[in-house]
Short mmCIF file of C-alpha atoms in Angstrom, two decimals:
data_model
loop_
_atom_site.label_atom_id
_atom_site.label_comp_id
_atom_site.label_asym_id
_atom_site.label_seq_id
_atom_site.Cartn_x
_atom_site.Cartn_y
_atom_site.Cartn_z
CA MET A 1 -56.70 82.79 77.73
CA THR A 2 -54.19 80.29 79.09
CA HIS A 3 -50.42 80.57 79.04
CA SER A 4 -50.34 78.73 75.70
CA GLY A 5 -52.52 81.34 74.10
CA ARG A 6 -55.41 78.88 73.68
CA LYS A 7 -58.76 79.48 75.24
CA PRO A 8 -59.32 77.06 78.12
CA ASP A 9 -62.16 75.33 76.26
CA GLU A 10 -60.17 74.94 73.03
CA GLY A 11 -59.28 71.36 73.94
CA GLU A 12 -62.89 70.50 74.68
CA ARG A 13 -63.96 72.07 71.41
CA TYR A 14 -61.39 70.00 69.54
CA LYS A 15 -62.56 66.79 71.26
CA ALA A 16 -66.16 67.62 70.37
CA ILE A 17 -65.20 67.99 66.71
CA LEU A 18 -63.44 64.61 66.77
CA GLU A 19 -66.45 62.97 68.44
CA THR A 20 -68.90 64.43 65.93
CA ALA A 21 -66.72 63.61 62.94
CA ALA A 22 -66.27 60.06 64.24
CA ARG A 23 -70.03 59.58 64.57
CA LEU A 24 -70.59 60.75 61.01
CA ILE A 25 -67.76 58.69 59.51
CA CYS A 26 -69.06 55.72 61.46
CA GLU A 27 -72.52 56.12 59.94
CA ARG A 28 -71.56 56.99 56.37
CA GLY A 29 -68.05 55.69 55.88
CA TYR A 30 -64.91 57.79 55.47
CA GLU A 31 -65.31 58.25 51.72
CA GLY A 32 -69.01 58.96 52.09
CA THR A 33 -68.52 61.85 54.52
CA SER A 34 -67.53 65.33 53.34
CA MET A 35 -65.78 68.03 55.34
CA GLN A 36 -68.81 70.20 54.56
CA GLU A 37 -71.09 67.68 56.31
CA ILE A 38 -68.74 67.43 59.28
CA ALA A 39 -68.65 71.22 59.60
CA ALA A 40 -72.46 71.37 59.47
CA ALA A 41 -72.81 68.68 62.13
CA CYS A 42 -70.40 70.66 64.33
CA ARG A 43 -72.47 73.82 63.69
CA MET A 44 -69.43 75.47 62.14
CA THR A 45 -68.56 76.89 58.78
CA LYS A 46 -66.18 74.89 56.65
CA ALA A 47 -63.61 77.66 57.16
CA GLY A 48 -64.15 77.39 60.91
CA LEU A 49 -63.55 73.64 60.76
CA TYR A 50 -60.32 74.15 58.81
CA HIS A 51 -59.15 76.42 61.61
CA HIS A 52 -58.97 73.26 63.76
CA ILE A 53 -58.24 70.58 61.17
CA GLN A 54 -55.81 70.68 58.24
CA ASN A 55 -57.61 68.19 56.00
CA LYS A 56 -59.74 65.06 56.06
CA GLU A 57 -56.87 62.58 56.37
CA GLN A 58 -55.41 64.58 59.26
CA LEU A 59 -58.87 64.48 60.86
CA LEU A 60 -58.99 60.70 60.62
CA PHE A 61 -55.47 60.52 62.07
CA ALA A 62 -56.55 62.78 64.96
CA ILE A 63 -59.64 60.61 65.63
CA MET A 64 -57.52 57.48 65.76
CA ASN A 65 -54.96 59.03 68.09
CA TYR A 66 -57.78 60.25 70.30
CA GLY A 67 -59.14 56.68 70.39
CA MET A 68 -55.73 55.31 71.37
CA ASP A 69 -55.41 58.01 74.07
CA LEU A 70 -58.78 56.99 75.50
CA PHE A 71 -57.82 53.33 75.39
CA GLU A 72 -54.49 53.87 77.10
CA GLU A 73 -56.05 56.07 79.78
CA GLN A 74 -59.05 53.82 80.51
CA VAL A 75 -57.58 50.37 79.97
CA LEU A 76 -53.83 50.02 79.67
CA SER A 77 -52.74 52.46 82.39
CA ARG A 78 -55.07 50.74 84.87
CA VAL A 79 -53.77 47.22 84.36
CA GLN A 80 -50.19 47.36 83.15
CA ASP A 81 -48.69 47.27 86.63
CA ILE A 82 -50.58 44.18 87.80
CA ALA A 83 -47.82 41.71 88.56
CA ASP A 84 -49.76 38.49 88.02
CA PRO A 85 -50.09 37.91 84.26
CA VAL A 86 -53.48 36.17 84.44
CA GLU A 87 -54.96 38.83 86.70
CA ARG A 88 -53.49 41.44 84.34
CA LEU A 89 -55.22 39.80 81.37
CA ARG A 90 -58.51 39.36 83.20
CA ALA A 91 -58.59 42.99 84.34
CA CYS A 92 -57.54 44.16 80.90
CA MET A 93 -60.32 42.21 79.18
CA ARG A 94 -62.90 43.55 81.61
CA HIS A 95 -61.80 47.19 81.20
CA ASN A 96 -61.57 46.91 77.44
CA ILE A 97 -65.06 45.39 77.10
CA LEU A 98 -66.51 48.14 79.26
CA LEU A 99 -64.68 50.77 77.21
CA VAL A 100 -66.35 49.33 74.11
CA THR A 101 -69.83 49.17 75.65
CA ARG A 102 -69.78 52.35 77.76
CA GLY A 103 -67.48 54.73 75.95
CA TRP A 104 -69.27 57.95 75.16
CA SER A 105 -66.74 57.62 72.35
CA LYS A 106 -67.89 54.30 70.95
CA GLU A 107 -67.61 55.62 67.41
CA VAL A 108 -64.00 56.56 67.98
CA ILE A 109 -63.26 53.04 69.17
CA ILE A 110 -65.02 51.58 66.16
CA ILE A 111 -63.15 53.72 63.66
CA LEU A 112 -59.92 52.84 65.35
CA HIS A 113 -60.47 49.19 64.58
CA GLU A 114 -61.70 49.55 61.03
CA HIS A 115 -59.40 48.80 58.15
CA ALA A 116 -56.91 51.60 57.75
CA THR A 117 -57.74 54.39 55.35
CA LEU A 118 -54.62 56.18 56.52
CA THR A 119 -51.46 56.06 54.46
CA GLY A 120 -47.76 56.63 54.93
CA GLU A 121 -46.35 57.88 58.22
CA ALA A 122 -49.73 58.51 59.82
CA ARG A 123 -50.71 54.89 59.23
CA ALA A 124 -47.35 53.63 60.49
CA PHE A 125 -47.74 55.72 63.66
CA ILE A 126 -51.23 54.38 64.48
CA ASP A 127 -50.10 50.85 63.64
CA SER A 128 -47.22 51.23 66.08
CA ARG A 129 -49.58 52.38 68.83
CA LYS A 130 -51.84 49.36 68.16
CA LYS A 131 -48.84 47.07 68.07
CA ARG A 132 -47.85 48.15 71.57
CA TYR A 133 -51.16 46.72 72.79
CA VAL A 134 -50.63 43.46 70.92
CA ASP A 135 -47.11 43.26 72.40
CA PHE A 136 -48.51 43.86 75.88
CA LEU A 137 -51.05 41.04 75.45
CA GLU A 138 -48.51 38.65 73.93
CA GLU A 139 -46.13 39.29 76.82
CA ALA A 140 -48.87 38.57 79.36
CA PHE A 141 -49.98 35.38 77.55
CA SER A 142 -46.38 34.27 77.32
CA GLN A 143 -45.73 34.84 81.03
CA ALA A 144 -48.99 33.19 82.02
CA ALA A 145 -48.23 30.11 79.93
CA GLN A 146 -44.63 29.90 81.20
CA GLN A 147 -45.87 30.02 84.76
CA GLY A 148 -48.39 27.27 83.98
CA ARG A 149 -51.27 29.62 84.80
CA ILE A 150 -53.05 29.05 81.49
CA ARG A 151 -53.02 26.23 78.97
CA PRO A 152 -50.09 26.42 76.57
CA VAL A 153 -50.98 28.74 73.70
CA ASP A 154 -49.00 30.62 71.10
CA PRO A 155 -48.91 34.20 72.51
CA THR A 156 -49.95 35.71 69.18
CA ILE A 157 -52.97 33.42 68.90
CA GLY A 158 -53.82 34.20 72.51
CA ALA A 159 -53.54 37.95 71.96
CA PHE A 160 -55.69 38.04 68.82
CA SER A 161 -58.27 35.67 70.29
CA PHE A 162 -58.55 38.11 73.20
CA LEU A 163 -58.85 41.07 70.84
CA GLY A 164 -61.40 39.37 68.60
CA MET A 165 -63.67 38.51 71.52
CA VAL A 166 -63.38 41.99 73.03
CA LEU A 167 -63.62 44.13 69.91
CA TRP A 168 -66.45 42.11 68.36
CA VAL A 169 -68.64 43.08 71.31
CA TYR A 170 -69.55 46.42 69.73
CA LYS A 171 -71.18 44.51 66.87
CA TRP A 172 -73.68 42.61 68.99
CA PHE A 173 -74.02 44.24 72.41
CA LYS A 174 -77.41 45.88 73.00
CA PRO A 175 -77.68 48.14 76.08
CA ASP A 176 -81.28 46.99 76.59
CA GLY A 177 -80.55 43.33 75.82
CA ARG A 178 -80.75 40.26 78.06
CA LEU A 179 -77.07 40.42 79.02
CA SER A 180 -75.51 43.41 80.77
CA ASP A 181 -72.01 44.47 79.79
CA GLU A 182 -70.82 43.35 83.22
CA GLN A 183 -72.22 39.87 82.56
CA ILE A 184 -70.55 39.77 79.17
CA ALA A 185 -67.23 40.86 80.67
CA ASP A 186 -67.47 38.27 83.46
CA GLY A 187 -68.53 35.51 81.05
CA MET A 188 -65.73 36.16 78.59
CA VAL A 189 -63.10 36.43 81.31
CA GLU A 190 -64.21 33.08 82.78
CA LEU A 191 -64.33 31.50 79.32
CA LEU A 192 -60.84 32.53 78.23
CA PHE A 193 -59.11 32.47 81.62
CA PRO A 194 -60.60 29.63 83.63
CA PRO A 195 -59.04 29.24 87.03
CA ILE A 196 -56.33 26.61 87.15
CA VAL A 197 -55.48 24.63 90.23
CA ALA A 198 -52.29 22.65 90.43
CA ALA A 199 -52.97 18.99 91.12
CA ALA A 200 -49.38 18.12 91.91
CA VAL A 201 -49.01 17.20 95.55
CA ASP A 202 -45.79 19.11 95.95
CA GLY A 203 -47.60 22.26 94.91
CA GLN A 204 -45.17 23.15 92.17
CA PRO A 205 -47.23 24.15 89.17
CA GLY A 206 -46.09 22.97 85.80
CA VAL A 207 -47.81 22.40 82.50
CA SER A 208 -47.78 18.64 82.84
CA SER A 209 -49.29 18.69 86.30
CA LEU A 210 -52.16 21.10 85.79
CA ARG A 211 -55.81 20.59 86.35
CA MET A 212 -58.39 23.22 85.48
CA VAL A 213 -61.46 23.11 87.63
CA PRO A 214 -64.63 25.12 87.71
CA ARG A 215 -64.26 27.98 90.14
CA ALA A 216 -66.93 26.66 92.51
CA ALA A 217 -65.18 23.33 92.82
CA ALA A 218 -61.77 24.95 93.10
CA SER A 219 -62.49 27.46 95.82
CA GLY A 220 -61.21 26.42 99.19
CA SER A 221 -59.32 23.36 97.98
CA GLY A 222 -55.73 24.48 98.01
CA SER A 223 -54.13 21.30 96.80
CA GLY A 224 -56.84 20.52 94.25
CA GLY A 225 -56.57 16.77 94.71
CA SER A 226 -59.22 14.61 93.06
CA GLY A 227 -61.71 12.43 94.84
CA THR A 228 -63.35 15.33 96.70
CA GLU A 229 -66.13 15.95 94.24
CA GLY A 230 -69.82 15.47 94.88
CA THR A 231 -72.29 14.51 92.20
CA MET B 1 -78.88 28.31 25.76
CA THR B 2 -80.20 26.30 28.67
CA HIS B 3 -83.79 25.46 29.40
CA SER B 4 -84.10 28.63 31.48
CA GLY B 5 -83.08 30.78 28.55
CA ARG B 6 -79.80 31.73 30.26
CA LYS B 7 -76.45 31.02 28.73
CA PRO B 8 -74.68 28.24 30.63
CA ASP B 9 -71.99 30.65 31.85
CA GLU B 10 -74.49 33.27 33.00
CA GLY B 11 -74.16 32.08 36.60
CA GLU B 12 -70.37 32.26 36.48
CA ARG B 13 -70.55 35.73 34.97
CA TYR B 14 -72.87 36.84 37.75
CA LYS B 15 -70.55 35.42 40.43
CA ALA B 16 -67.60 37.22 38.81
CA ILE B 17 -69.49 40.51 38.99
CA LEU B 18 -70.25 39.96 42.68
CA GLU B 19 -66.60 39.09 43.40
CA THR B 20 -65.31 42.17 41.59
CA ALA B 21 -67.86 44.49 43.15
CA ALA B 22 -67.06 43.06 46.60
CA ARG B 23 -63.34 43.70 46.10
CA LEU B 24 -63.98 47.31 45.11
CA ILE B 25 -66.47 48.00 47.93
CA CYS B 26 -64.02 46.42 50.33
CA GLU B 27 -61.25 48.78 49.20
CA ARG B 28 -63.24 51.99 48.88
CA GLY B 29 -66.32 51.54 51.04
CA TYR B 30 -69.89 51.16 49.80
CA GLU B 31 -70.55 54.90 49.58
CA GLY B 32 -67.19 55.51 47.95
CA THR B 33 -67.78 53.06 45.08
CA SER B 34 -69.88 54.00 42.05
CA MET B 35 -71.72 51.65 39.72
CA GLN B 36 -69.61 53.22 36.92
CA GLU B 37 -66.42 52.07 38.67
CA ILE B 38 -67.83 48.60 39.26
CA ALA B 39 -68.81 48.32 35.59
CA ALA B 40 -65.32 49.42 34.53
CA ALA B 41 -63.65 46.92 36.84
CA CYS B 42 -65.88 44.19 35.34
CA ARG B 43 -64.89 45.38 31.83
CA MET B 44 -68.52 46.12 31.10
CA THR B 45 -70.54 49.18 30.18
CA LYS B 46 -72.77 50.60 32.89
CA ALA B 47 -75.77 49.49 30.79
CA GLY B 48 -74.29 46.00 30.60
CA LEU B 49 -73.93 45.92 34.40
CA TYR B 50 -77.55 47.00 34.86
CA HIS B 51 -78.54 44.02 32.72
CA HIS B 52 -77.40 41.85 35.65
CA ILE B 53 -78.01 44.14 38.62
CA GLN B 54 -81.03 46.34 39.35
CA ASN B 55 -79.25 48.93 41.48
CA LYS B 56 -76.45 49.38 43.99
CA GLU B 57 -78.41 48.30 47.07
CA GLN B 58 -79.59 45.16 45.28
CA LEU B 59 -75.95 44.50 44.39
CA LEU B 60 -74.92 44.71 48.05
CA PHE B 61 -77.80 42.40 48.97
CA ALA B 62 -76.67 39.91 46.31
CA ILE B 63 -73.06 40.04 47.58
CA MET B 64 -74.20 39.32 51.13
CA ASN B 65 -76.42 36.44 50.07
CA TYR B 66 -73.56 35.05 48.02
CA GLY B 67 -71.34 35.27 51.12
CA MET B 68 -73.94 33.43 53.21
CA ASP B 69 -74.25 30.77 50.48
CA LEU B 70 -70.49 30.25 50.52
CA PHE B 71 -70.47 30.06 54.31
CA GLU B 72 -73.32 27.55 54.46
CA GLU B 73 -71.75 25.41 51.75
CA GLN B 74 -68.20 25.44 53.11
CA VAL B 75 -68.83 25.53 56.86
CA LEU B 76 -72.31 24.86 58.14
CA SER B 77 -73.29 21.98 55.84
CA ARG B 78 -70.07 20.16 56.72
CA VAL B 79 -70.50 20.26 60.48
CA GLN B 80 -74.19 20.51 61.33
CA ASP B 81 -74.72 16.75 61.49
CA ILE B 82 -71.87 16.07 63.93
CA ALA B 83 -73.65 14.59 66.93
CA ASP B 84 -71.14 15.56 69.60
CA PRO B 85 -71.59 19.28 70.39
CA VAL B 86 -67.93 19.95 71.22
CA GLU B 87 -66.68 18.18 68.11
CA ARG B 88 -69.30 20.12 66.14
CA LEU B 89 -67.98 23.40 67.54
CA ARG B 90 -64.34 22.46 67.02
CA ALA B 91 -64.93 21.43 63.39
CA CYS B 92 -67.05 24.52 62.80
CA MET B 93 -64.37 26.86 64.14
CA ARG B 94 -61.72 25.20 62.02
CA HIS B 95 -63.76 25.36 58.78
CA ASN B 96 -64.82 28.94 59.43
CA ILE B 97 -61.26 30.14 60.07
CA LEU B 98 -60.07 28.46 56.88
CA LEU B 99 -62.96 30.01 54.95
CA VAL B 100 -61.79 33.42 56.18
CA THR B 101 -58.12 32.81 55.36
CA ARG B 102 -58.47 30.83 52.13
CA GLY B 103 -61.66 32.02 50.54
CA TRP B 104 -61.01 33.26 47.02
CA SER B 105 -63.98 35.34 48.18
CA LYS B 106 -62.40 36.92 51.22
CA GLU B 107 -63.87 40.29 50.31
CA VAL B 108 -67.36 38.83 50.25
CA ILE B 109 -66.85 37.46 53.73
CA ILE B 110 -65.56 40.80 54.95
CA ILE B 111 -68.47 42.76 53.51
CA LEU B 112 -70.86 40.29 55.04
CA HIS B 113 -69.59 41.14 58.49
CA GLU B 114 -69.44 44.89 58.10
CA HIS B 115 -72.10 47.06 59.62
CA ALA B 116 -75.23 46.84 57.56
CA THR B 117 -75.76 49.41 54.86
CA LEU B 118 -78.84 47.49 53.80
CA THR B 119 -82.26 48.68 54.85
CA GLY B 120 -85.76 47.28 55.21
CA GLU B 121 -86.59 43.75 54.06
CA ALA B 122 -83.18 43.09 52.51
CA ARG B 123 -81.51 43.86 55.82
CA ALA B 124 -84.02 41.75 57.75
CA PHE B 125 -83.39 38.84 55.40
CA ILE B 126 -79.59 38.93 55.76
CA ASP B 127 -79.94 39.40 59.52
CA SER B 128 -82.14 36.29 59.67
CA ARG B 129 -79.54 34.26 57.76
CA LYS B 130 -76.82 35.46 60.16
CA LYS B 131 -79.06 34.75 63.13
CA ARG B 132 -79.39 31.12 62.05
CA TYR B 133 -75.64 30.76 62.51
CA VAL B 134 -75.75 32.38 65.94
CA ASP B 135 -78.64 30.05 66.89
CA PHE B 136 -76.63 27.07 65.68
CA LEU B 137 -73.64 28.08 67.82
CA GLU B 138 -75.78 28.86 70.88
CA GLU B 139 -77.46 25.47 70.61
CA ALA B 140 -74.09 23.71 70.43
CA PHE B 141 -72.67 25.70 73.39
CA SER B 142 -75.83 24.98 75.35
CA GLN B 143 -75.67 21.23 74.67
CA ALA B 144 -71.95 21.08 75.39
CA ALA B 145 -72.39 22.87 78.72
CA GLN B 146 -75.40 20.73 79.70
CA GLN B 147 -73.39 17.60 79.00
CA GLY B 148 -70.55 18.96 81.10
CA ARG B 149 -68.25 18.92 78.08
CA ILE B 150 -67.24 22.57 78.45
CA ARG B 151 -67.15 24.94 81.40
CA PRO B 152 -70.53 26.53 82.11
CA VAL B 153 -70.98 29.57 79.88
CA ASP B 154 -73.94 31.60 78.75
CA PRO B 155 -74.60 30.27 75.21
CA THR B 156 -74.82 33.79 73.74
CA ILE B 157 -71.48 34.79 75.25
CA GLY B 158 -70.01 31.52 73.98
CA ALA B 159 -71.39 32.04 70.48
CA PHE B 160 -70.15 35.62 70.11
CA SER B 161 -66.77 34.83 71.67
CA PHE B 162 -66.43 32.11 69.01
CA LEU B 163 -67.49 34.53 66.26
CA GLY B 164 -65.21 37.33 67.45
CA MET B 165 -62.15 35.07 67.50
CA VAL B 166 -62.94 33.59 64.09
CA LEU B 167 -64.03 36.70 62.21
CA TRP B 168 -61.26 38.90 63.59
CA VAL B 169 -58.72 36.62 61.89
CA TYR B 170 -59.13 38.44 58.58
CA LYS B 171 -57.80 41.59 60.24
CA TRP B 172 -54.47 40.16 61.28
CA PHE B 173 -53.72 36.96 59.38
CA LYS B 174 -50.82 37.27 56.93
CA PRO B 175 -50.41 34.41 54.44
CA ASP B 176 -46.61 34.82 54.62
CA GLY B 177 -46.55 35.32 58.40
CA ARG B 178 -45.02 33.16 61.12
CA LEU B 179 -48.28 31.28 61.80
CA SER B 180 -50.07 29.24 59.14
CA ASP B 181 -53.85 29.32 59.05
CA GLU B 182 -53.84 25.66 60.14
CA GLN B 183 -51.80 26.61 63.22
CA ILE B 184 -54.16 29.47 64.00
CA ALA B 185 -57.18 27.20 63.64
CA ASP B 186 -55.62 24.51 65.85
CA GLY B 187 -54.51 27.05 68.44
CA MET B 188 -57.90 28.74 68.71
CA VAL B 189 -59.76 25.44 68.88
CA GLU B 190 -57.51 24.25 71.72
CA LEU B 191 -57.83 27.60 73.50
CA LEU B 192 -61.62 27.78 73.43
CA PHE B 193 -62.41 24.06 73.63
CA PRO B 194 -59.79 22.46 75.83
CA PRO B 195 -60.30 18.75 76.28
CA ILE B 196 -62.11 17.88 79.49
CA VAL B 197 -61.53 14.64 81.29
CA ALA B 198 -63.91 13.48 83.97
CA ALA B 199 -62.12 12.85 87.22
CA ALA B 200 -65.03 11.07 88.83
CA VAL B 201 -64.23 7.41 89.28
CA ASP B 202 -67.66 6.27 88.15
CA GLY B 203 -66.99 7.98 84.83
CA GLN B 204 -70.19 10.01 84.90
CA PRO B 205 -69.28 13.48 83.80
CA GLY B 206 -70.86 16.38 85.61
CA VAL B 207 -69.93 19.98 86.04
CA SER B 208 -68.88 19.56 89.65
CA SER B 209 -66.64 16.61 88.90
CA LEU B 210 -64.74 17.90 85.91
CA ARG B 211 -61.05 18.35 85.42
CA MET B 212 -59.60 19.97 82.35
CA VAL B 213 -56.18 18.72 81.48
CA PRO B 214 -53.74 19.53 78.74
CA ARG B 215 -54.22 17.14 75.84
CA ALA B 216 -50.81 15.55 76.29
CA ALA B 217 -51.54 14.70 79.89
CA ALA B 218 -55.08 13.59 79.09
CA SER B 219 -54.36 11.20 76.27
CA GLY B 220 -54.37 7.59 77.26
CA SER B 221 -55.54 8.18 80.81
CA GLY B 222 -59.15 7.19 80.77
CA SER B 223 -59.96 7.86 84.39
CA GLY B 224 -57.87 11.00 84.62
CA GLY B 225 -56.65 10.25 88.10
CA SER B 226 -53.93 12.45 89.51
CA GLY B 227 -50.54 11.30 90.60
CA THR B 228 -49.47 10.11 87.15
CA GLU B 229 -47.68 13.27 86.08
CA GLY B 230 -43.99 13.58 85.49
CA THR B 231 -42.04 16.75 86.17
#
């Protein structure tokens, strides 16, 4: 027994319940899954399950918070201190794609992004946690555009384009498919955040003086002047 | 009575059933919606509903086919003959976003893109209709990249990035929000398909001789030479 009076493995047990419940809800839908079925899948009695979980809506709320915890631990906390906004976005996209493809908690991630079944304060709380991520992305898009590091884009459109690309991956990625998740992450990062090289001779980047070049052509040409290309 | 023995409005009646059923399934989930509830929402008896629909799985299959019909009519048929691959993709993205935001059949579109509850042949058939769209997008991305009109990208990554951006819109678009659906469509098109201007003097575009420039800077400068920018 720990100081808190909980057995040391109580937390692990709770996580395991959330994982199992998420898998079931993912397969059958929230309405189509009973607490009885969740208890059975956890190899518990219904009474045993209610020892951990108040009711079905509270269970869904717990699953969603667990998903946001995972996301913040594995994505946001790793990238939020990157000073350069484009590098921050690129790293964030890469980590988020790999969370979607590799998470042993894929179902949790999926449920998190499904239309809300939650109501009232619980819904507002999860929405506010999601909104913090949207705000983070908008801020990065806004900074990147202001610094002339990406093409001008409305930060909200940028943020939700990013999210759509990343979160859709769970719908089509196949672990045994032609493309690895690393290749998908690299490809999407290059597609949405192509390297930009300033063409202005004075080296001061600005929206009106930008040129985007393929990375191969850009590497090693600091000033990015034209007329150096081969065929 | 028409030649087929159906009343002239039979088709409209059938569409109305699909629309109503889609709205309900969208709200409550497939498992959480009973045929009794669908009949009630259609102001029909359950027996009356079964006159039109064999069973619940056949209903879901019909809703998905109806969604694919709408999509092909309002998006694919309007853009598939555009010769230029980038213009084809840009027009396709625009039409698809507006289908998502404006469809009086939004629920149908949503159900279409949910994880499949269908099984067997019905599922294979819907999957094959969806796959035709993915093939269409991959072909356009492939052509565009080969012609040096977009940055090199794996066609599958391009296609699913496109789909993720477009289909995610239904999750966040608010008709009374700051951004109109036209602005979202324009913004996403510009973000994913920035105009490319060939910098090569001989005007032959090729991947190694490309420069992407903001539209404002690109317009009216045929050769795309540098040194013409203001501050």
